[in-house]
Short mmCIF file of N, CA, C and O in Angstrom, two decimals:
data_model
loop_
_atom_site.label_atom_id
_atom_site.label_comp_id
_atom_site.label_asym_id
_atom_site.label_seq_id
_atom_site.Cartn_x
_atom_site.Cartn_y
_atom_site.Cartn_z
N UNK A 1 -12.30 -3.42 -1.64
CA UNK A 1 -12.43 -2.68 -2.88
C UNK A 1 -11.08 -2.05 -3.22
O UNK A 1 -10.63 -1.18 -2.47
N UNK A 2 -10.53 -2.36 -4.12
CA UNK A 2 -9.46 -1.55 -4.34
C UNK A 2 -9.34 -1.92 -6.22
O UNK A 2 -9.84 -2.86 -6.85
N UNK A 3 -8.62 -0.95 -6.62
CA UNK A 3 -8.90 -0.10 -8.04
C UNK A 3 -7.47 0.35 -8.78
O UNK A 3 -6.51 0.57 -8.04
N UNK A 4 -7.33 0.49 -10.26
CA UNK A 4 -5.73 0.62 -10.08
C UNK A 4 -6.26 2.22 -10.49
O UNK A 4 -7.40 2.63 -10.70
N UNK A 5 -4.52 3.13 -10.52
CA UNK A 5 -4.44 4.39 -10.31
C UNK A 5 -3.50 4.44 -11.07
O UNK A 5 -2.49 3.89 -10.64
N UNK A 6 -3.37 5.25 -12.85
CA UNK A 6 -2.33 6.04 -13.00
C UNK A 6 -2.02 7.47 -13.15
O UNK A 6 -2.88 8.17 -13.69
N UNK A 7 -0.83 8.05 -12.70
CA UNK A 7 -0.42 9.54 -13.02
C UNK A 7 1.06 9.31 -13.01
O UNK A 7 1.60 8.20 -13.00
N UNK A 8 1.63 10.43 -13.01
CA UNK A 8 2.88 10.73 -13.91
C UNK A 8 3.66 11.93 -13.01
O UNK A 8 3.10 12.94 -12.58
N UNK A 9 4.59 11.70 -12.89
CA UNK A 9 5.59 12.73 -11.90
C UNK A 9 6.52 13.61 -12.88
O UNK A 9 6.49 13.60 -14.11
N UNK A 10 7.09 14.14 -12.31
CA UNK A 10 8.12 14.96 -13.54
C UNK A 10 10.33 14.24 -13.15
O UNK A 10 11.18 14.40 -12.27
N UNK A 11 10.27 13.90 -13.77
CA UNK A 11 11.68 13.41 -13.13
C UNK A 11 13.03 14.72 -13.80
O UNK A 11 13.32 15.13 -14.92
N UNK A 12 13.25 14.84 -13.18
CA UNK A 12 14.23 16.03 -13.48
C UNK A 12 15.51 15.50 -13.98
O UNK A 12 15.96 16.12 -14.95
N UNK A 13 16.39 14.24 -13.45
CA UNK A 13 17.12 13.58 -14.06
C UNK A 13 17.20 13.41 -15.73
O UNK A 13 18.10 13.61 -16.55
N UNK A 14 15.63 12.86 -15.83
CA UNK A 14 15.35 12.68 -17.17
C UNK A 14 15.08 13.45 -17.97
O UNK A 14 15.22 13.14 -19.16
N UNK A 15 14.45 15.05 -17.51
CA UNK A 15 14.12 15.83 -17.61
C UNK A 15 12.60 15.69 -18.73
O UNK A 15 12.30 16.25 -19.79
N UNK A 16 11.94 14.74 -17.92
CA UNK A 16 10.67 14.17 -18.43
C UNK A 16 9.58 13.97 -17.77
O UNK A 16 9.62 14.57 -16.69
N UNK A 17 8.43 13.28 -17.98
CA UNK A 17 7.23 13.40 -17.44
C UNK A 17 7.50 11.46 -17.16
O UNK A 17 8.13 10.82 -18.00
N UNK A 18 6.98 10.87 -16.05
CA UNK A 18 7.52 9.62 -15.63
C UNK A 18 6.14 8.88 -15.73
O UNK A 18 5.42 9.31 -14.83
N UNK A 19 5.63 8.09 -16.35
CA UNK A 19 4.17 7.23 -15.54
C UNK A 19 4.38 6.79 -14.80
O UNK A 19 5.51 6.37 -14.58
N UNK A 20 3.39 6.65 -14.02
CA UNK A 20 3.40 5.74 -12.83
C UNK A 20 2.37 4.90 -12.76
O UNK A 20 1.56 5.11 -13.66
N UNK A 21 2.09 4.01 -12.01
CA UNK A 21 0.61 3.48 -11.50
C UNK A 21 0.61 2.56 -10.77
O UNK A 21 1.56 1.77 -10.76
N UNK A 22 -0.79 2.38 -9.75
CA UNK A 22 -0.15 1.43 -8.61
C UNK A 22 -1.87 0.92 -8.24
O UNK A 22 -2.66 0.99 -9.18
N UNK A 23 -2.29 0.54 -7.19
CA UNK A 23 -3.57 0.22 -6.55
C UNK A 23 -4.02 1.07 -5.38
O UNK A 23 -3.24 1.63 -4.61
N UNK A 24 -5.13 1.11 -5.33
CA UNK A 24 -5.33 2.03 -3.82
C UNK A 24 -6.83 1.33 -3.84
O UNK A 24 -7.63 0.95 -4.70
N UNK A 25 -6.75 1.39 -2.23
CA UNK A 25 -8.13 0.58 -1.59
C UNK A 25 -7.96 -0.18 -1.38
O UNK A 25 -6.98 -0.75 -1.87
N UNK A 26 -8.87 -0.85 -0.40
CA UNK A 26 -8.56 -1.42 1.14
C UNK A 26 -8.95 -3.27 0.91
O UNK A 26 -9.81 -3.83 0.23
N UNK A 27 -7.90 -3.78 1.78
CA UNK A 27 -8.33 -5.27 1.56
C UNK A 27 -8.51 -5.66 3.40
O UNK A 27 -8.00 -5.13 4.39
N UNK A 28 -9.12 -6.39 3.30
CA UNK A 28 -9.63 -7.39 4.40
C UNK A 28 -9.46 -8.50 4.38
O UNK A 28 -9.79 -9.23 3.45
N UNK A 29 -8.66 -8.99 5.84
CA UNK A 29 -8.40 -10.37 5.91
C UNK A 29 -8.76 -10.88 7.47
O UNK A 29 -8.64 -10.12 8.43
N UNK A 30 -9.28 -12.37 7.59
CA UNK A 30 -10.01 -12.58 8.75
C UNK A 30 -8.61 -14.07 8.75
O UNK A 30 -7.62 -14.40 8.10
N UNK A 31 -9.41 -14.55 9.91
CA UNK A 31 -8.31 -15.55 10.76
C UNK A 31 -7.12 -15.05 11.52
O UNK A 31 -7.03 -13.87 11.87
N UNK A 32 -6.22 -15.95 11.77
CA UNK A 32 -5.24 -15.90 12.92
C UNK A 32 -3.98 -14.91 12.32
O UNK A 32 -2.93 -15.53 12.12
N UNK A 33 -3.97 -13.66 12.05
CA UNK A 33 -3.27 -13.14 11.60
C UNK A 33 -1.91 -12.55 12.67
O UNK A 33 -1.32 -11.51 12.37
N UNK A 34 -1.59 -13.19 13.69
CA UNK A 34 -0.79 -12.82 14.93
C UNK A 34 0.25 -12.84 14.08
O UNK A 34 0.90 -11.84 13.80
N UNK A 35 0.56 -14.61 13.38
CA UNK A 35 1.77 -14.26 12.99
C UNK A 35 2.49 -13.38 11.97
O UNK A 35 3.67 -13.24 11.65
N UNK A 36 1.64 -13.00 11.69
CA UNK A 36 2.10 -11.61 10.12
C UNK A 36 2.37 -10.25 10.80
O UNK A 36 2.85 -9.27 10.24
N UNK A 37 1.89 -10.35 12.40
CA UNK A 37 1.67 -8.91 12.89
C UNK A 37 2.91 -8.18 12.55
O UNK A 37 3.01 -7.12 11.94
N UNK A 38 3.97 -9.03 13.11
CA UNK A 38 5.44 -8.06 12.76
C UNK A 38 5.91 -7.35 11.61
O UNK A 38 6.52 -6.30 11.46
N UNK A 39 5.22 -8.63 10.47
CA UNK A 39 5.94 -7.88 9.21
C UNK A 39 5.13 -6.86 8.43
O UNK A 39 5.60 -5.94 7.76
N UNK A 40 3.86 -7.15 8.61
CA UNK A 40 2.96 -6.26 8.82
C UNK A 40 3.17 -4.68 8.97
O UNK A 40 3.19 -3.74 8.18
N UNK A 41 3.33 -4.85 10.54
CA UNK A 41 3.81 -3.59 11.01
C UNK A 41 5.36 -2.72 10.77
O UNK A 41 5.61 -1.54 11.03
N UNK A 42 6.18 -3.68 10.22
CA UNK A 42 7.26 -3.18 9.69
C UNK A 42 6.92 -2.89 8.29
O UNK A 42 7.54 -1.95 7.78
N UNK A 43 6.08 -3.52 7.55
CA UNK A 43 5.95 -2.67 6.05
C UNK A 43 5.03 -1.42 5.76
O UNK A 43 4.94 -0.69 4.76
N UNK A 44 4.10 -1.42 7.55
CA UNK A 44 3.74 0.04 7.09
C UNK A 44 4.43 0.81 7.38
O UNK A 44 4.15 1.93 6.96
N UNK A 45 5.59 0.68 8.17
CA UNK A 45 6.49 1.70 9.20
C UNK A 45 7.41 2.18 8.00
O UNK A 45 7.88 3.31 7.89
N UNK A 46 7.57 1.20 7.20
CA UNK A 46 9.02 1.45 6.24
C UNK A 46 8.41 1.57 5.20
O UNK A 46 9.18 2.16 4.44
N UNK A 47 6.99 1.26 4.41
CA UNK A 47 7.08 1.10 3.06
C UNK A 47 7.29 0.00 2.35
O UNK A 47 8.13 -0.70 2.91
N UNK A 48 6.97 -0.35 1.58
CA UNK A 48 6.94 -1.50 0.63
C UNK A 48 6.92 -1.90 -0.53
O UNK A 48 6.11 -2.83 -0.41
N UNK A 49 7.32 -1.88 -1.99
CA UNK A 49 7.57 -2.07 -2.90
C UNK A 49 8.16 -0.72 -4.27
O UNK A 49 8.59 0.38 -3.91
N UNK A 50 8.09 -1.01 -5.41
CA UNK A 50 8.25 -0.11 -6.37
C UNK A 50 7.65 1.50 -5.86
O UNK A 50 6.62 1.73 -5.24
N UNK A 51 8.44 2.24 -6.25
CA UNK A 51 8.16 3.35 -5.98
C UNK A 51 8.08 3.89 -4.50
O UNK A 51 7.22 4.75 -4.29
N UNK A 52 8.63 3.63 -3.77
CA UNK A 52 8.53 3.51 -2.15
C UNK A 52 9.21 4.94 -1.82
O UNK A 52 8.92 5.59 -0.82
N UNK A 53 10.09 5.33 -2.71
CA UNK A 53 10.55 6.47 -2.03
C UNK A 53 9.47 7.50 -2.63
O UNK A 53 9.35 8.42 -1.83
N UNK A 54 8.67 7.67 -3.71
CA UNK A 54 7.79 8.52 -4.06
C UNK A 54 6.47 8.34 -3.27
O UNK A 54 5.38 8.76 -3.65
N UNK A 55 6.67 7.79 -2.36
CA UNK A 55 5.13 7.74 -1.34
C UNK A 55 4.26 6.57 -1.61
O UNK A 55 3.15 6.34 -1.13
N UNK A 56 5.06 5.77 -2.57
CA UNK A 56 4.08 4.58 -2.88
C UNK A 56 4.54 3.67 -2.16
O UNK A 56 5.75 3.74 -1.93
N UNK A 57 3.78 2.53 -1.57
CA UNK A 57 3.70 1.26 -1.12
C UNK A 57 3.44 1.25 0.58
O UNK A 57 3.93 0.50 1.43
N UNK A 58 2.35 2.50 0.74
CA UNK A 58 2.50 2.76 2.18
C UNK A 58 0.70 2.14 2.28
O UNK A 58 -0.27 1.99 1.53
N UNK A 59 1.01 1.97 3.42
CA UNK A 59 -0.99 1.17 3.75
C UNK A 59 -1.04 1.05 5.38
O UNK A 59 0.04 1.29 5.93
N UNK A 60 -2.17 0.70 6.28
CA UNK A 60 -2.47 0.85 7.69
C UNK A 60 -2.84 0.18 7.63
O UNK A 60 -3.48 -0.19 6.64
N UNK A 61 -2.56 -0.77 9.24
CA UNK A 61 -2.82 -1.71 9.71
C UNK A 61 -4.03 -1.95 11.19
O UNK A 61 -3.79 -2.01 12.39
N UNK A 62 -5.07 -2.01 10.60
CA UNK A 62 -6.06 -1.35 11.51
C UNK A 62 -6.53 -2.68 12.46
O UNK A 62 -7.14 -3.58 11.88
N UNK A 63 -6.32 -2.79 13.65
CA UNK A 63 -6.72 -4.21 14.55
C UNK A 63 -8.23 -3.97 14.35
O UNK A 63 -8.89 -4.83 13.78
N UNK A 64 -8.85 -2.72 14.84
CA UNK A 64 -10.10 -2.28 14.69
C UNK A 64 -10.93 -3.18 14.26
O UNK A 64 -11.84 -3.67 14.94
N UNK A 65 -10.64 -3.47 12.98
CA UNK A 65 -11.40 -3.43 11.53
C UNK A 65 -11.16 -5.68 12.01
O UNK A 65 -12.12 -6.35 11.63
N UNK A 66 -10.26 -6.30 12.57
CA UNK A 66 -10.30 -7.47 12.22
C UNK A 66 -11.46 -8.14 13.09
O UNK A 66 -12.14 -7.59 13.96
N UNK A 67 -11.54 -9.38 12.68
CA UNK A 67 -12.67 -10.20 12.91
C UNK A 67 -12.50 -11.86 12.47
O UNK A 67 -11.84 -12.03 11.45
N UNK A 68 -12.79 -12.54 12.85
CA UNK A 68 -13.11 -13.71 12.40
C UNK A 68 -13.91 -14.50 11.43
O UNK A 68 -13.80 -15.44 10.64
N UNK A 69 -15.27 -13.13 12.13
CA UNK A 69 -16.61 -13.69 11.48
C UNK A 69 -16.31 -12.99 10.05
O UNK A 69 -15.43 -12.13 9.94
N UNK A 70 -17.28 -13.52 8.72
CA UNK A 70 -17.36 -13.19 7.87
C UNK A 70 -18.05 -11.89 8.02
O UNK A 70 -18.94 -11.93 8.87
N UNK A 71 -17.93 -10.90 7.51
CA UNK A 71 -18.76 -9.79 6.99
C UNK A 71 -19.65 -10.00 5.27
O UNK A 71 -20.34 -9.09 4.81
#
């Protein structure tokens, strides 16, 4: 389930109100995911796309949650 999200920051540079908007909520993926583990784990460690230094593009990588079987 995941949903998009906008709000608006204040940028002081610009001395303006900024939109923003991005997705939040969770995706699931089944099969042999070993080989993605690395980059995976390096894009939650570091972040990942637009807006990355404002707290956006961050997500968890939960082994927990994987499976094979369909849910």
């Amino acid at each position: 389930d995941s949903r998009e999200r906008e709000w608006s920051r204040y940028s002081a540079k610009q001395d303006r109100r900024v939109p923003m908007n991005g997705f939040v909520g969770v995706a699931r993926y089944t099969g042999d995911l070993a080989p993605f583990l690395p980059a995976l784990r390096l894009g939650a460690w570091i972040g990942v796309g637009d807006n990355c230094a404002f707290g956006m593009g961050s997500y968890q990588v939960s082994r927990d949650e994987w499976s094979d079987e369909p849910r």
